[in-house]
Coordinates of C-alpha atoms and ligand atoms in Angstrom, one line a residue:
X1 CA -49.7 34.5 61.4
X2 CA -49.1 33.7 64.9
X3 CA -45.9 35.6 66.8
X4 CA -46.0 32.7 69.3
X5 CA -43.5 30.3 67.3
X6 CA -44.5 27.5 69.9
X7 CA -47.8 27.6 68.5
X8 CA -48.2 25.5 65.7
X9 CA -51.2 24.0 65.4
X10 CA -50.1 21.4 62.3
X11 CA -47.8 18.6 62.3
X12 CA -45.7 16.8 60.6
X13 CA -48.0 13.4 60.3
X14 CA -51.0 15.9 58.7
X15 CA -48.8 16.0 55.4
X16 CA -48.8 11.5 55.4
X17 CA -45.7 9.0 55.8
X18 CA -44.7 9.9 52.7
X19 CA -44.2 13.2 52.0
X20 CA -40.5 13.9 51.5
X21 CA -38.9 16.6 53.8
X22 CA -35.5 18.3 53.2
X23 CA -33.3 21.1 52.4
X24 CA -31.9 23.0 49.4
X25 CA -28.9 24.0 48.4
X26 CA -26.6 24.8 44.9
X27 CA -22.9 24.3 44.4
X28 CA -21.8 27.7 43.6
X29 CA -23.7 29.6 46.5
X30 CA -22.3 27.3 49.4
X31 CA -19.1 25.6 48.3
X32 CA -16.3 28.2 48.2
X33 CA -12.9 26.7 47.1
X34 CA -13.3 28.4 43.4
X35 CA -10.1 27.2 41.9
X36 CA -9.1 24.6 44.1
X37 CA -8.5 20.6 43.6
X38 CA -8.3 21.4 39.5
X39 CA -11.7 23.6 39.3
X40 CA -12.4 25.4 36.0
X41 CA -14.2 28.9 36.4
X42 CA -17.8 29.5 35.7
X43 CA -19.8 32.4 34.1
X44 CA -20.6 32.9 37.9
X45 CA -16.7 33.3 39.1
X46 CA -16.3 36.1 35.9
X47 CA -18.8 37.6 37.1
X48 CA -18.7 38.2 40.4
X49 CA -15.3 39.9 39.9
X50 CA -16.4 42.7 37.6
X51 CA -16.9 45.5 38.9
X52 CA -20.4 46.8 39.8
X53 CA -22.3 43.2 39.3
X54 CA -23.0 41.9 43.2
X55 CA -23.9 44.3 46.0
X56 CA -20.9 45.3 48.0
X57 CA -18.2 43.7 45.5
X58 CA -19.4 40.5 47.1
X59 CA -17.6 36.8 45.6
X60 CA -18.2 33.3 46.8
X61 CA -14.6 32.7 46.3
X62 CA -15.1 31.4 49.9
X63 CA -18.9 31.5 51.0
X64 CA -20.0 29.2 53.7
X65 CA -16.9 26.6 52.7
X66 CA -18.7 23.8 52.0
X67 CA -16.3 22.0 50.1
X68 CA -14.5 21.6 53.1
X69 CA -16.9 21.9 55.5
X70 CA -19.4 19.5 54.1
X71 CA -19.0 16.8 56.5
X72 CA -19.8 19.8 59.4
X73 CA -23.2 20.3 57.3
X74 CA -24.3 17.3 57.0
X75 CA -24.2 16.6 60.9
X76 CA -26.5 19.4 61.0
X77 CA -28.8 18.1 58.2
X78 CA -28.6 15.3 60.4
X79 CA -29.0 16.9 63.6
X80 CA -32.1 19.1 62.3
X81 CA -33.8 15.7 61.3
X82 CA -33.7 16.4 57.7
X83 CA -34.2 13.2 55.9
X84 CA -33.6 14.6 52.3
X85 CA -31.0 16.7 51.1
X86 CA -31.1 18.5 47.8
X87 CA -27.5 19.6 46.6
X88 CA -26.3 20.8 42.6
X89 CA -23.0 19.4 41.0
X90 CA -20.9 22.0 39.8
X91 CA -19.9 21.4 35.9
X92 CA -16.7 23.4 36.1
X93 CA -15.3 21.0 38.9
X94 CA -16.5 17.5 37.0
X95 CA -15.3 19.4 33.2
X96 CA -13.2 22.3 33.9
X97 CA -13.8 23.8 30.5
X98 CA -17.2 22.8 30.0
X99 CA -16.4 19.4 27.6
X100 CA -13.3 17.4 27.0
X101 CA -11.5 16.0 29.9
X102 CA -12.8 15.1 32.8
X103 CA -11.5 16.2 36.5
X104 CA -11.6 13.3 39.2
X105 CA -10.7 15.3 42.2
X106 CA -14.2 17.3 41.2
X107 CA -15.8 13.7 41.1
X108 CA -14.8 13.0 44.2
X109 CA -15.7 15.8 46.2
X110 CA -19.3 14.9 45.1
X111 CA -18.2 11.2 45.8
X112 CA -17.7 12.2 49.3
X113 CA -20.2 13.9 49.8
X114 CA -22.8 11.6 48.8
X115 CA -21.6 8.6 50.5
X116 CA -21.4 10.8 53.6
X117 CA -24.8 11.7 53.4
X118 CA -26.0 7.9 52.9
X119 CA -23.8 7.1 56.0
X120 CA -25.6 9.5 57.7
X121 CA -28.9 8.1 56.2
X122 CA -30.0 11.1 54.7
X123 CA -31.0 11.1 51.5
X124 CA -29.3 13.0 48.1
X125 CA -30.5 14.8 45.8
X126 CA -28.9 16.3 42.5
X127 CA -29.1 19.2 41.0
X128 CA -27.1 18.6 37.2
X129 CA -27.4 22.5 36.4
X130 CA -28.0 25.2 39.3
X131 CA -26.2 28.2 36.9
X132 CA -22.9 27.6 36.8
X133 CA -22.0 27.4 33.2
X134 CA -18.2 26.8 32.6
X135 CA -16.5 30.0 31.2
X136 CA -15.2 28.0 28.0
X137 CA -18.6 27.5 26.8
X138 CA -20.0 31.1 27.5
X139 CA -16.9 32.1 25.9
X140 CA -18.4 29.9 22.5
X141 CA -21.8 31.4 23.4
X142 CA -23.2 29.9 26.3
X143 CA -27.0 29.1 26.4
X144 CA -27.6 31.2 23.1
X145 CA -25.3 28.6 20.5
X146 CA -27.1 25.6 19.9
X147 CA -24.1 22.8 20.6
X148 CA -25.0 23.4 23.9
X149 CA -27.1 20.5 23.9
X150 CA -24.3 18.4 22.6
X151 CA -22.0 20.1 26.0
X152 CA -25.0 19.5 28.1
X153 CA -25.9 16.1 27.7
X154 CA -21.9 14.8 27.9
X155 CA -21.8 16.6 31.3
X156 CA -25.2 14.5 32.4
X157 CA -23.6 11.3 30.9
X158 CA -21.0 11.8 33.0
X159 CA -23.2 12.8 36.1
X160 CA -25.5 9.6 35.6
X161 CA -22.2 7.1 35.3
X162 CA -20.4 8.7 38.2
X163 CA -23.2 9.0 40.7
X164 CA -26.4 7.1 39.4
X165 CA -25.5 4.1 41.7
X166 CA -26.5 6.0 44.6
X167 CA -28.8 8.5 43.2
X168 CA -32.3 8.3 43.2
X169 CA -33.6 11.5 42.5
X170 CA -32.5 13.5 39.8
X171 CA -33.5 17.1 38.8
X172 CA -32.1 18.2 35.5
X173 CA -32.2 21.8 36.2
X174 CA -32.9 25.1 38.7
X175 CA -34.8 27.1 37.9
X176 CA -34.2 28.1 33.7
X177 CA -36.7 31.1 34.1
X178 CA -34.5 32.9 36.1
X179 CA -30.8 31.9 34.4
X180 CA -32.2 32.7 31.2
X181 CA -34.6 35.7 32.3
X182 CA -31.8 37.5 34.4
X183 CA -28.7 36.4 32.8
X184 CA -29.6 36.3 28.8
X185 CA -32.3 39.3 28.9
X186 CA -32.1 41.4 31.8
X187 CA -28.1 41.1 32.2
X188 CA -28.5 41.0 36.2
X189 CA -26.9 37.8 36.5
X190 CA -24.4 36.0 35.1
X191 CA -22.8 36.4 32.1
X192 CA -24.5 39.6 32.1
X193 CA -26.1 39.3 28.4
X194 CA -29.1 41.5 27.7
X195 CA -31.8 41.3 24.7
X196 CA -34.3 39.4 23.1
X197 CA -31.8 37.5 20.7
X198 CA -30.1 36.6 23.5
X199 CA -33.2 35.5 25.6
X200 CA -35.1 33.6 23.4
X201 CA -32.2 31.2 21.9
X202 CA -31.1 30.7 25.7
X203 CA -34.8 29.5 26.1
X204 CA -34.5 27.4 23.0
X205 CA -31.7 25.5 23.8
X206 CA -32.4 25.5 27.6
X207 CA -35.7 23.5 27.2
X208 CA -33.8 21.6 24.8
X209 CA -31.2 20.6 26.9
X210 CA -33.1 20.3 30.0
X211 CA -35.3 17.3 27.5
X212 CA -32.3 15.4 25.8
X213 CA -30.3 15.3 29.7
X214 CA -34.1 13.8 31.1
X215 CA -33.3 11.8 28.2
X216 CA -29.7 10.3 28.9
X217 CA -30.8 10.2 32.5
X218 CA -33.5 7.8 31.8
X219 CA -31.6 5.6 29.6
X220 CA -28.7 5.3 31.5
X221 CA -30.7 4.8 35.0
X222 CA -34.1 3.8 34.3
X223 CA -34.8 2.9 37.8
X224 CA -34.1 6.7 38.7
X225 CA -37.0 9.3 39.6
X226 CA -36.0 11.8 36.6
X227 CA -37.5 15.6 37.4
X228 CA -36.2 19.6 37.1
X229 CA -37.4 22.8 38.9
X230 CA -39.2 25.7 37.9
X231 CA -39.9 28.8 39.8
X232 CA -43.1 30.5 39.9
X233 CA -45.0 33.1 42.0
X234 CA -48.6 34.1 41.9
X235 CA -49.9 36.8 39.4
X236 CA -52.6 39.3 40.3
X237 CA -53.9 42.3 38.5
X238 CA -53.3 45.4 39.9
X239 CA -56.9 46.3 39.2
X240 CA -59.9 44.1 37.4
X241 CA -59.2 47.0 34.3
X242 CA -59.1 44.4 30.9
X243 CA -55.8 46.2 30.7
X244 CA -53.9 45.0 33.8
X245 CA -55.7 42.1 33.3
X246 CA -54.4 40.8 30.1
X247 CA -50.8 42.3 31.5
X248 CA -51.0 40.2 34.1
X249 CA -52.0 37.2 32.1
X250 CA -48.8 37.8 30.1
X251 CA -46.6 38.0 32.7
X252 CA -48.1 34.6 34.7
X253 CA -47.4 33.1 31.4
X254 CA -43.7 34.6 31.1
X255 CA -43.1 33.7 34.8
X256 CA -44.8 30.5 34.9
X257 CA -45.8 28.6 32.0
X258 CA -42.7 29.2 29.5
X259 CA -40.8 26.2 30.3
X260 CA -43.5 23.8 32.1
X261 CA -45.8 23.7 29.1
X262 CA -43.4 23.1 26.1
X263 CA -42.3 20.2 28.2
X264 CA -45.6 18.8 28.9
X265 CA -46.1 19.6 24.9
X266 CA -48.1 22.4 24.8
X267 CA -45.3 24.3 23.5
X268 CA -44.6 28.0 24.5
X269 CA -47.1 29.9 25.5
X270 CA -46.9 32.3 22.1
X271 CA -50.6 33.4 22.5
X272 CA -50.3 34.8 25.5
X273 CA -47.1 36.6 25.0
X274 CA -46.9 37.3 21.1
X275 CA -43.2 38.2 21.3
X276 CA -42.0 34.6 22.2
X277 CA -43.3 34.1 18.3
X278 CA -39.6 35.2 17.2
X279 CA -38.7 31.8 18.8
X280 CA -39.7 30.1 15.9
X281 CA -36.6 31.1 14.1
X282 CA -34.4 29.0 16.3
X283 CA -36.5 26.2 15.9
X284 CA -35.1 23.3 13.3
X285 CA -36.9 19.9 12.2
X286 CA -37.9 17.5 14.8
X287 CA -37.8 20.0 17.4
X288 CA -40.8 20.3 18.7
X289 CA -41.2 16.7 19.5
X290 CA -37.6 17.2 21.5
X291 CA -39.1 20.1 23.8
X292 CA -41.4 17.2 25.4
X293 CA -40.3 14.9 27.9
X294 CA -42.4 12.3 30.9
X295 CA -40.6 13.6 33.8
X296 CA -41.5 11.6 37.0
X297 CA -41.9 14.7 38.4
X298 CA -42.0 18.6 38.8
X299 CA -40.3 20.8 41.6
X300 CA -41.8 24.3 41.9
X301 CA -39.8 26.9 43.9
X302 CA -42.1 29.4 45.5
X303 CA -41.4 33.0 47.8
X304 CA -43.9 35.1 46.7
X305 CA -46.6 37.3 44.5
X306 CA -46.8 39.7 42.1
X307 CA -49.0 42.6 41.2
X308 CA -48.5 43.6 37.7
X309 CA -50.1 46.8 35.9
X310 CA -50.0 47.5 32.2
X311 CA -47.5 49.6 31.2
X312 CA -47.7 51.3 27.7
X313 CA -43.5 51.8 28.4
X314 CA -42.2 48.4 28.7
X315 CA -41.1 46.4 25.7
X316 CA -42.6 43.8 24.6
X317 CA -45.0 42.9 26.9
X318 CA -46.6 46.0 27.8
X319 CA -46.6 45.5 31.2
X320 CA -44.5 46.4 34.9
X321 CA -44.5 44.4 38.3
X322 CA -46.5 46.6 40.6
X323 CA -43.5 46.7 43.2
X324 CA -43.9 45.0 47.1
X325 CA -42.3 48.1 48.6
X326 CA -44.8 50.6 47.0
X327 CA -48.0 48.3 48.4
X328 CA -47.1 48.7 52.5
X329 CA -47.4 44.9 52.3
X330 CA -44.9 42.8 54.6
X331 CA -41.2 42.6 53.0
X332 CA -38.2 40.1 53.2
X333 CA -35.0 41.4 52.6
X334 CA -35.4 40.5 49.1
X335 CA -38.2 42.9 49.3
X336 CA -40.4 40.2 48.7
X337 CA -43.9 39.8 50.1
X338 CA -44.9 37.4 52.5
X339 CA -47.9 36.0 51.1
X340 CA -48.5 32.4 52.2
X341 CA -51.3 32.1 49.9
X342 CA -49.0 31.9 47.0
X343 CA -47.8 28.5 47.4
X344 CA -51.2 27.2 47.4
X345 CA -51.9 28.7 44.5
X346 CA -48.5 27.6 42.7
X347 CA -49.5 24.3 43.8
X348 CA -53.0 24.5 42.1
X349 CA -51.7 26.1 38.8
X350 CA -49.0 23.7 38.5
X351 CA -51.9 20.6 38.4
X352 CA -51.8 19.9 34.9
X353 CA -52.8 16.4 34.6
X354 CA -49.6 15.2 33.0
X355 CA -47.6 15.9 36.0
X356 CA -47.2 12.7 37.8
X357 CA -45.5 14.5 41.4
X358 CA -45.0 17.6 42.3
X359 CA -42.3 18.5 45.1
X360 CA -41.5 22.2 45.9
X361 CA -37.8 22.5 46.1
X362 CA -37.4 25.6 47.6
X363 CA -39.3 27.8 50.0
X364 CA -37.9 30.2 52.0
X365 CA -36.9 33.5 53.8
X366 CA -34.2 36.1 54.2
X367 CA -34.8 38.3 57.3
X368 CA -32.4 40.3 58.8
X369 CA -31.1 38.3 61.7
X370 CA -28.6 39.2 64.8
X371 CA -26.5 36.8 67.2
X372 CA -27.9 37.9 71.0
X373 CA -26.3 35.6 73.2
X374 CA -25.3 33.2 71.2
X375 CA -28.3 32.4 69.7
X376 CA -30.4 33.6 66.9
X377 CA -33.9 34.0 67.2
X378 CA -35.3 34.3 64.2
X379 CA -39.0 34.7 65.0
X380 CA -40.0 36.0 61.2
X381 CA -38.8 33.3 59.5
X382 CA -40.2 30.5 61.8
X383 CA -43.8 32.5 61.2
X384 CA -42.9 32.2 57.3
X385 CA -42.4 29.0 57.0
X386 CA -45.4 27.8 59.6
X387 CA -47.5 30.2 57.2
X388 CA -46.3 28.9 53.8
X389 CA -46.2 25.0 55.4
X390 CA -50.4 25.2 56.4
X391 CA -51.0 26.9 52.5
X392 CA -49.1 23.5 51.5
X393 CA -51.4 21.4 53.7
X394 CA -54.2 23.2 52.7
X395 CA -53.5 22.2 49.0
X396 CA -52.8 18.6 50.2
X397 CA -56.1 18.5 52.1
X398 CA -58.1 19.9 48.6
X399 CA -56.6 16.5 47.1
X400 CA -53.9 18.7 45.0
X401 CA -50.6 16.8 43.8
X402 CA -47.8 17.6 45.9
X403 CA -45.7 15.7 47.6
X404 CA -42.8 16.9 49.8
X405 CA -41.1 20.6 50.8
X406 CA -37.5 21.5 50.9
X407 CA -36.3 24.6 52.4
X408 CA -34.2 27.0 50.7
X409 CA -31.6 26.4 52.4
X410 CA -29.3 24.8 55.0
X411 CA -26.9 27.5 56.0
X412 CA -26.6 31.5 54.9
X413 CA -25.1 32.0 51.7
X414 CA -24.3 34.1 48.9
X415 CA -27.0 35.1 47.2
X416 CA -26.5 35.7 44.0
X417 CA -26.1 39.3 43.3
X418 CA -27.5 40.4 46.6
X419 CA -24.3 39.1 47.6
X420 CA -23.9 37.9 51.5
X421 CA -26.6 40.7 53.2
X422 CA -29.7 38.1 52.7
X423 CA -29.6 35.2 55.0
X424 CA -31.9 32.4 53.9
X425 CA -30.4 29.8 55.9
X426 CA -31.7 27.4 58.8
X427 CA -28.1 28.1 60.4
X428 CA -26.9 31.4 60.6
X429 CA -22.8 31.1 59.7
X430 CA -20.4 34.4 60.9
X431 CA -18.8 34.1 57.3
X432 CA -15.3 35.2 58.9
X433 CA -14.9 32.3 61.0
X434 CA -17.3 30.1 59.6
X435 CA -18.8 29.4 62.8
X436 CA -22.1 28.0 62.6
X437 CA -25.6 29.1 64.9
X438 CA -28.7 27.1 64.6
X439 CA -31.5 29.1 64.1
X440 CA -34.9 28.8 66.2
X441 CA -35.9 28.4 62.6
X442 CA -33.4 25.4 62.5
X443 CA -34.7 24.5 65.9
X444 CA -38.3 24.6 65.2
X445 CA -38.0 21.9 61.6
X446 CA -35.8 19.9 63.9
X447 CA -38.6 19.1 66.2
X448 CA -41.5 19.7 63.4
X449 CA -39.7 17.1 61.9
X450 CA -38.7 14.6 65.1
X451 CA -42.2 13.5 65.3
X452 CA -42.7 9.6 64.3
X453 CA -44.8 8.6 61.8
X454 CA -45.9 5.3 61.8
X455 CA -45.9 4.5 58.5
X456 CA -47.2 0.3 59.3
X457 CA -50.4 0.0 61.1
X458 CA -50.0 -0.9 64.8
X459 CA -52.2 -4.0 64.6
X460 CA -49.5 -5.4 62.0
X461 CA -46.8 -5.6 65.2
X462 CA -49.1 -7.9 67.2
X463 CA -48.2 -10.6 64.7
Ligands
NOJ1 C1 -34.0 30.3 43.9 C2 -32.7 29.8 43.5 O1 -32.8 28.5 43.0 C3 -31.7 29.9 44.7 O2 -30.4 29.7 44.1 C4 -31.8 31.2 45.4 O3 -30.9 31.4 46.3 C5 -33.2 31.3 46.0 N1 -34.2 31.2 45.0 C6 -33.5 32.6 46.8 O4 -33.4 33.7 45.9

């Protein structure tokens, strides 16, 4: 990678007029304002206030304000050049316990936000579900009772007939292998459930629900470009042993083919993981055909790789991730590893033919970063993205589908339950005052993304 963050030697017209370039972000990470303007709480809200679930007792009571700051954020997507701007709705705003009445002052706020964005030219895109499951319905079983579809798809009805006369582009979901994965089995994120009940009737439902809201979204705006996001990250064997080979082929299929392929009607990958067999029991008549639906197209969310090893210990599927820290690789402060390559390879796994586009919704980096003078020179993370960008352009170049990048994400956040110490953002923000910094990350997409495309031949001006 280059340390000279001048030196880019691709630009912006390599990846064609029209790729689509933008930011990330979700409701509950950025907006703050937790109860305010008639807000129900979310699984997330419970859970950040136990004791014990987010590094350093961290909430996002407050976060980066972006209910109130969102006009402030914008300017900046603006002033950074961002054309697109990926956003979620919060359900507990729009349905404060989950179904039943509905909360205009939540419907506004998105209201607001998207006609500011249009004023500004830039842009929205939704995110219906980014993790933030009303209380009331966790409190009747969340993901794991079946009438969540019924919840779900009344919450998308109401999304699609609210905003769907502005918004194009539609993403049912964020990112279900990690809400179900860390929330339902591994009890890391919210609500905190653990098990394989719990895990595999979240998944059931989840790719359920994700298929009948595509589904409402269609009907009610058939004009709209209809998609949901998976993450994924590439899976090597710690050794060519048939052991930690057929571990790691488990785990790329846990990671990264559990919700694509039932959608594209493969079904779940039960071969390759025999455990996910036990799904079967949640299964009832006609539901295989409902786990399939034509989205118009796929976002993958990429940071990084995995080794994986076999391990004789682990439940169910035999095998451990092989972790970055013990493999003197370079680290984010997610303890990540940077490894650019992954994205290309994301991109080529995730070419099944049936997938018409392919966007990747979020790439990006938390590095520890300092205010010197005002400004914050985050060096690391331009590298990161330069690296990850050309592994994207290489892709392109081989003819593979893919056809725009957002980064994750506009301004530092709360992440999850690393709390506030990663910073992913573009724009640093000194959470106290809620100043704002652009980053020479920020900077550097600003002018990346300044550069003029002519997207009609010149000749065609000489008329
Ligand atoms: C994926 C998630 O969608 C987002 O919410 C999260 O902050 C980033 N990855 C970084 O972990």
């Amino acid at each position: 990678m280059e340390s000279n963050i001048q030196d880019i030697t691709f630009d912006k017209k390599l990846f064609g007029a029209d790729f689509a370039w933008g930011v990330s972000t979700a409701a509950f990470q950025v907006e703050g304002s937790c109860d305010i303007d008639g807000k129900g709480q979310s699984i997330w809200d419970v859970f950040t206030a136990k004791n014990g679930k987010i590094l350093n007792g961290h909430n996002a009571n407050t976060t980066c304000d972006f209910y109130n700051q969102y006009k402030k954020d914008i300017d900046l997507i603006k002033e950074l050049n961002i054309p697109n701007f990926r956003f979620s709705i919060s359900w507990a705003r729009i349905l404060p316990k989950g179904t039943g009445e509905v909360n205009q002052k939540g419907i506004n706020h998105y209201n607001r936000v998207i006609n500011y964005c249009i004023e500004k030219g830039i842009e929205p895109w939704i995110t219906i579900y980014h993790w933030d499951l009303p209380y009331d319905l966790e409190l009747k079983g969340g993901w794991t009772n079946r009438e969540v579809i019924s919840w779900f798809t009344a919450y998308v009805k109401i999304c699609a007939q609210s905003f769907g006369d502005r918004i194009k582009y539609w993403m049912v979901m964020n990112e279900p292998g990690v809400f179900t994965g860390a929330g339902y089995f591994l009890g890391i994120h919210a609500p905190g459930k653990t098990g394989l009940k719990n895990f595999l009737s979240a998944i059931h439902h989840t790719t359920l629900s994700m298929v009948a809201g595509a589904k409402v979204l269609r009907e009610l705006l058939p004009d709209a470009q209809i998609g949901t996001t998976f993450s994924c990250s590439y899976i090597e064997p710690y050794t060519d042993k048939p052991k930690d080979v057929v571990a790691a082929k488990r785990i790329d299929a846990l990671l990264n083919r559990l919700f694509i392929e039932p959608v594209l009607g493969l079904g779940y990958p039960i071969k390759d993981v025999p455990v996910l067999k036990t799904i079967e029991k949640y299964f009832k008549a006609g539901d295989e055909a409902n786990l399939k639906f034509d989205f118009d197209f796929i976002g993958i969310q990429n940071y990084t790789r995995e080794i994986v090893k076999y391990s004789f210990f682990t439940p169910y599927v035999s095998a451990a991730l092989v972790k970055a820290q013990d493999r003197a690789v370079p680290l984010t402060d997610m303890k990540w590893e940077v490894y650019p390559g992954s994205i290309y390879q994301m991109i080529k796994k995730f070419n099944y033919p049936q997938i018409k586009k392919l966007y990747i919704t979020e790439n990006g980096a938390a590095f520890p970063d300092y205010v010197t003078d005002g400004e914050v020179n985050d060096t690391r993370r331009v590298e990161y993205l330069q690296a990850y960008l050309k592994e994207v352009l290489k892709a392109k170049n081989e003819g593979y589908k893919v056809s725009g990048y957002f980064v994750w994400t506009l301004t530092d956040n709360f992440e999850w339950a690393e709390g506030y110490n990663p910073r992913f953002g573009l724009i640093y923000v000194d959470f106290d005052t809620q100043e704002r910094i652009i980053k020479a990350s920020g900077r550097w997409y600003a002018n990346f993304l300044k550069q003029e495309i002519l997207s009609v031949p010149v000749w065609e001006g000489l008329h």
